[in-house]
Coordinates of C-alpha atoms in Angstrom, one line a residue:
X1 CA -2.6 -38.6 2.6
X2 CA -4.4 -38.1 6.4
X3 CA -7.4 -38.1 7.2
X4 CA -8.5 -35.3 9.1
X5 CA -9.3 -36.9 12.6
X6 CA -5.6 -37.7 12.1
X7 CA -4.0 -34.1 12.9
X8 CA -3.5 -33.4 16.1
X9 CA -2.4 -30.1 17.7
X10 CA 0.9 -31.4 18.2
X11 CA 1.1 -31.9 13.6
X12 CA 0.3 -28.4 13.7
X13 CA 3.0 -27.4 15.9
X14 CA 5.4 -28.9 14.2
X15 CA 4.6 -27.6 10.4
X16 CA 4.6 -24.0 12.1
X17 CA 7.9 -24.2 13.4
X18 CA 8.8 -25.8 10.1
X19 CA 7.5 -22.7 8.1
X20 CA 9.2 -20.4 10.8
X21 CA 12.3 -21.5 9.8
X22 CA 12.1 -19.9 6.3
X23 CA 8.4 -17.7 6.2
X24 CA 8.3 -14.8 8.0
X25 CA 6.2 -14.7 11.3
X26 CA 3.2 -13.0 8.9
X27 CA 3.1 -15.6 6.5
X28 CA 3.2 -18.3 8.7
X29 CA 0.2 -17.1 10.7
X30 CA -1.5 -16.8 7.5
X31 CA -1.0 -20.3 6.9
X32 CA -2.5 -20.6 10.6
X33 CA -5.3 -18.8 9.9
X34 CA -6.1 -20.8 6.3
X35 CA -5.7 -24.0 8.7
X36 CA -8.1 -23.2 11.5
X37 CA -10.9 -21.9 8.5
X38 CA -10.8 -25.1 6.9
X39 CA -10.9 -26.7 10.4
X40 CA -13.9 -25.0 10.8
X41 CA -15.7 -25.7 7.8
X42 CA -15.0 -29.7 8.5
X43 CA -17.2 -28.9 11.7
X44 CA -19.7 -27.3 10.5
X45 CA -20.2 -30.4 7.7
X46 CA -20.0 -32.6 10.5
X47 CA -17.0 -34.3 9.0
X48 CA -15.2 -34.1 13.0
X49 CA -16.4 -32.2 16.0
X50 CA -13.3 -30.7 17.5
X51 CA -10.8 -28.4 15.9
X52 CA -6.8 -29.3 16.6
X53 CA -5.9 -25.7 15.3
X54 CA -8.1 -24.4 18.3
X55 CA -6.0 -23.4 20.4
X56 CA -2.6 -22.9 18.1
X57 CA -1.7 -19.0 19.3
X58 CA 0.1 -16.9 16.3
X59 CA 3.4 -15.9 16.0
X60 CA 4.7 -12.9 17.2
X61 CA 5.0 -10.5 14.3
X62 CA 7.7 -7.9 14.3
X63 CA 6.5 -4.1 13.0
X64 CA 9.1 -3.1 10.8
X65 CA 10.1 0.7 11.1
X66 CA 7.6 2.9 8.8
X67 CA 10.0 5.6 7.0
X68 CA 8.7 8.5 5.5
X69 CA 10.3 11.6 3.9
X70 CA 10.4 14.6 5.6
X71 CA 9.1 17.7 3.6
X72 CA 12.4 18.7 2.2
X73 CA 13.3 15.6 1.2
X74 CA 9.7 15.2 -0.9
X75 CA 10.2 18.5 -2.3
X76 CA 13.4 17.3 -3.8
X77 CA 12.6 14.2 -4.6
X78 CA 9.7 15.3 -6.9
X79 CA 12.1 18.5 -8.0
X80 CA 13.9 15.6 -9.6
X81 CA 11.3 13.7 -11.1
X82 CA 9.7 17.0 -12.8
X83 CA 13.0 17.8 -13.7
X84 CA 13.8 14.3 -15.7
X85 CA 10.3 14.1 -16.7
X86 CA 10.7 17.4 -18.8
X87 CA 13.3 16.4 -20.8
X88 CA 11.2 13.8 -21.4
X89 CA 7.7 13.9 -20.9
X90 CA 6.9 10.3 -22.0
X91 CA 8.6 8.6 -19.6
X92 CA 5.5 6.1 -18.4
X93 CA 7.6 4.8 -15.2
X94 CA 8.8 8.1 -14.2
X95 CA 5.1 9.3 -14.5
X96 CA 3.7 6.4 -12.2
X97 CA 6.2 7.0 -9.6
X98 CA 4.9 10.6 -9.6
X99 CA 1.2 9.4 -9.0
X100 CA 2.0 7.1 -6.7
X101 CA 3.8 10.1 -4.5
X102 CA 0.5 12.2 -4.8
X103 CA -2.0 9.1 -4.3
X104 CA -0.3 6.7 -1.6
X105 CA -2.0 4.1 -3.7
X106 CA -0.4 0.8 -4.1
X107 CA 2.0 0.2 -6.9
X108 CA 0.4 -3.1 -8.0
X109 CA -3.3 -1.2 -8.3
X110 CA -1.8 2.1 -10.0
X111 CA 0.3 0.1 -12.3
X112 CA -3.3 -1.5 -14.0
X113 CA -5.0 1.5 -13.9
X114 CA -5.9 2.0 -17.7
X115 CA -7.6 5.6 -19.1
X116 CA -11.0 4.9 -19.6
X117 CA -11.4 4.3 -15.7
X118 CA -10.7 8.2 -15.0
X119 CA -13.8 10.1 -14.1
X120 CA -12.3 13.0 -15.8
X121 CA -15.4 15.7 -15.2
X122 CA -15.2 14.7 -11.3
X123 CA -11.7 13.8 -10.6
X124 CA -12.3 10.6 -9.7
X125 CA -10.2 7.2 -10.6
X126 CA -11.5 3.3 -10.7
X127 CA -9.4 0.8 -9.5
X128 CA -10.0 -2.6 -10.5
X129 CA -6.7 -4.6 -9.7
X130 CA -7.1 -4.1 -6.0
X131 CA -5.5 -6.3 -3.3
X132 CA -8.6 -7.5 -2.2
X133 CA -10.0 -7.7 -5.6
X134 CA -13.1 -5.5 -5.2
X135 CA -13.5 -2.3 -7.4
X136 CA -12.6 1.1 -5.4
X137 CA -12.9 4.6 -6.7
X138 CA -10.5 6.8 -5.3
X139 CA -10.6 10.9 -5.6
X140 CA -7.1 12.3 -6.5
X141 CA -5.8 15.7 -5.8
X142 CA -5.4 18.3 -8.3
X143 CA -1.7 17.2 -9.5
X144 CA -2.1 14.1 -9.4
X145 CA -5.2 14.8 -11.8
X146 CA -3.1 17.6 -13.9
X147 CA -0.5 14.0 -14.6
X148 CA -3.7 12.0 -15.8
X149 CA -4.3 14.7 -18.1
X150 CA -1.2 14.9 -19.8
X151 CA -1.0 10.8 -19.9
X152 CA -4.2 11.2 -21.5
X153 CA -2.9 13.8 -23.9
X154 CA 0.2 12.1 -25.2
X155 CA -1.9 8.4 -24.9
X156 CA -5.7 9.3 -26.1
X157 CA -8.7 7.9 -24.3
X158 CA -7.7 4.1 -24.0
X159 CA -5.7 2.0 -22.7
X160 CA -3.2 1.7 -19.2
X161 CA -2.2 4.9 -17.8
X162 CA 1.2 3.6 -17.7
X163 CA 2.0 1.5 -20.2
X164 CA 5.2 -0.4 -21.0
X165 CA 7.6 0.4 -24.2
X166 CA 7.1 -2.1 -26.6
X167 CA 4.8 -4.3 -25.2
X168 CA 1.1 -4.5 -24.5
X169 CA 1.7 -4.7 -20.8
X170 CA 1.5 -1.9 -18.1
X171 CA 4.9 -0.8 -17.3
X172 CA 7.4 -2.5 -15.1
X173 CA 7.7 -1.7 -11.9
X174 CA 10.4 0.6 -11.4
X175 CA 12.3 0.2 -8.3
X176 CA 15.7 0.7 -9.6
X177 CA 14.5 4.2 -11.1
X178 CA 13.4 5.0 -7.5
X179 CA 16.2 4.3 -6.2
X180 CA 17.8 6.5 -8.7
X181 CA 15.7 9.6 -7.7
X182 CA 16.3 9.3 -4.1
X183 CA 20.2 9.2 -4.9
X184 CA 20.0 12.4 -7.6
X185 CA 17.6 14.2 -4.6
X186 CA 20.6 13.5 -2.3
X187 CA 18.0 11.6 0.3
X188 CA 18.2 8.0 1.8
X189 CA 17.2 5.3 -0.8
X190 CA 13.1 5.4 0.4
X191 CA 11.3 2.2 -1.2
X192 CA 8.2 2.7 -3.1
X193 CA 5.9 2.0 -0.3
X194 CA 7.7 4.0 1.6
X195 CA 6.4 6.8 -0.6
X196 CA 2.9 5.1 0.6
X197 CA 3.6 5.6 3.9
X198 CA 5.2 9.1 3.2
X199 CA 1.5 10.1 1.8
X200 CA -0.1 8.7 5.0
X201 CA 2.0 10.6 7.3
X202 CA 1.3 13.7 5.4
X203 CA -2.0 13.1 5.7
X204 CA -2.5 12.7 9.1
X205 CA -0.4 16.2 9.8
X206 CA -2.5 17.6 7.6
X207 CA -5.7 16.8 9.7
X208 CA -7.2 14.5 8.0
X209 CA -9.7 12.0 10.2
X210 CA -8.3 8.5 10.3
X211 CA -11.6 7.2 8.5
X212 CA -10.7 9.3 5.6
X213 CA -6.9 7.9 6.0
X214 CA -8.2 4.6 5.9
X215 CA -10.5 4.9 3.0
X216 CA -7.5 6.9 0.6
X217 CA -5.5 3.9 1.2
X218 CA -7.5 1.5 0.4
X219 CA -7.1 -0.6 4.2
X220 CA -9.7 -3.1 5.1
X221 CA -9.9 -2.2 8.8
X222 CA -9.0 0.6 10.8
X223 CA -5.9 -1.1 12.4
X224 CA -4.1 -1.2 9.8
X225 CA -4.6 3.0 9.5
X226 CA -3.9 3.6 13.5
X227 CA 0.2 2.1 12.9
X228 CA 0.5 5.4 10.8
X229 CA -0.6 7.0 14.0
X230 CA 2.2 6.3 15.9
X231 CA 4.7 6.3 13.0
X232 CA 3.9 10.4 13.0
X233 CA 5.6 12.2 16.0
X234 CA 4.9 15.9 14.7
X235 CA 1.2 15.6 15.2
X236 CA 1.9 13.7 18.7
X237 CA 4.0 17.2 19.5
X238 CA 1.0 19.6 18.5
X239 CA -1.3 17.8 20.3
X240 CA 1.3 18.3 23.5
X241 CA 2.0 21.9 22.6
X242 CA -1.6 23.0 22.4
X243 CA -2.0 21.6 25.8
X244 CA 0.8 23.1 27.2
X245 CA 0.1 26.4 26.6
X246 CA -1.3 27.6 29.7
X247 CA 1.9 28.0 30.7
X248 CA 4.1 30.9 30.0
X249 CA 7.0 30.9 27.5

């Protein structure tokens, strides 16, 4: 055990190059983060009067590459999954991956949804397992409402959405069916929150105002909205386009 006037800078220093060394850059700033709060919590009970974590600078974090299908590759991706899902129409994982596609909500949230937390007269669903753990109501769009309402016609009025086979859980996640679909649709194997980020981009090309963007999704500021932005080059090439046309073709 040490005693907090015992950490130094330097301590800190050396535990983040520690956690580098198997955390990614993200998680170690996290850590970061946590230490410099509860540095200044110890100030503010008068327990010391300087932080060491002041001046400790984060890690430089890497964006990862933010895929997203193209329209003809959505179009047969879901041509697949309305395909299997007709030849069996309860098919709970098949169904979630669906939603998720027309929602861009997270899998974690959508997998907990449960029945009774559909606004069915206004189209509206509750979310209560949320990453930040604070109810949100989301509106859906019309198909994604259509696949609630057969759920809710093969299910009844309770219970999840999604439910597992044979247990009283909500069902797995289903990353190897995914992967399945984009191989039967004859497209590059995109994860599951790459169909998050495929929803994003459409939205964006579609119009919609980045408020909006951000509030669908669920993001707690508006910087984590702008990175879809710049991961959508078609509405980069309207934008140039429009402005360009005072020229002759």
């Amino acid at each position: 055990e040490r005693l907090l006037s015992d950490i130094t800078p330097a301590s800190i220093l050396r535990l983040q190059q520690t956690l580098s060394t198997s955390l990614s850059a993200a998680t170690c700033n996290r850590v970061i983060v946590l230490i410099k709060a509860v540095f200044t919590r110890a100030i503010r009970m008068g327990y010391i009067s300087r932080s060491p974590a002041l001046y400790i600078k984060a890690l430089p974090e890497v964006t990862s590459d933010r895929r997203a299908m193209d329209d003809s590759q959505l179009q047969r991706w879901m041509e697949v999954c309305e395909c299997w899902r007709n030849g069996k129409p309860d098919h709970e994982a098949l169904a979630l991956l669906m939603f998720l596609a027309l929602t861009g909500l997270r899998l974690g949230e959508t997998r907990h949804l449960r029945l009774e937390d559909v606004d069915w007269s206004r189209k509206v669903i509750t979310l209560r397992h949320t990453k930040n753990g604070k109810l949100r109501r989301v509106p859906v769009c019309d198909k994604a409402f259509v696949l609630l309402t057969e759920q809710r016609q093969h299910l009844g009025d309770e219970g999840w959405v999604f439910p597992g086979k044979g247990t009283d859980n909500p069902v797995a996640e289903p990353r190897r069916l995914q992967k399945r679909l984009c191989e039967a649709a004859g497209i590059p194997p995109f994860t599951i929150h790459e169909m998050r980020h495929t929803f994003a981009t459409k939205l964006i090309e579609s119009g919609a105002d980045i408020h909006t963007v951000k509030d669908l999704l669920g993001h707690s500021t508006i910087k984590v909205t702008e990175l879809y932005l710049h991961a959508s080059p078609a509405r980069y090439h309207e934008a140039v386009n429009r402005a360009m046309n005072v020229f002759p073709a």
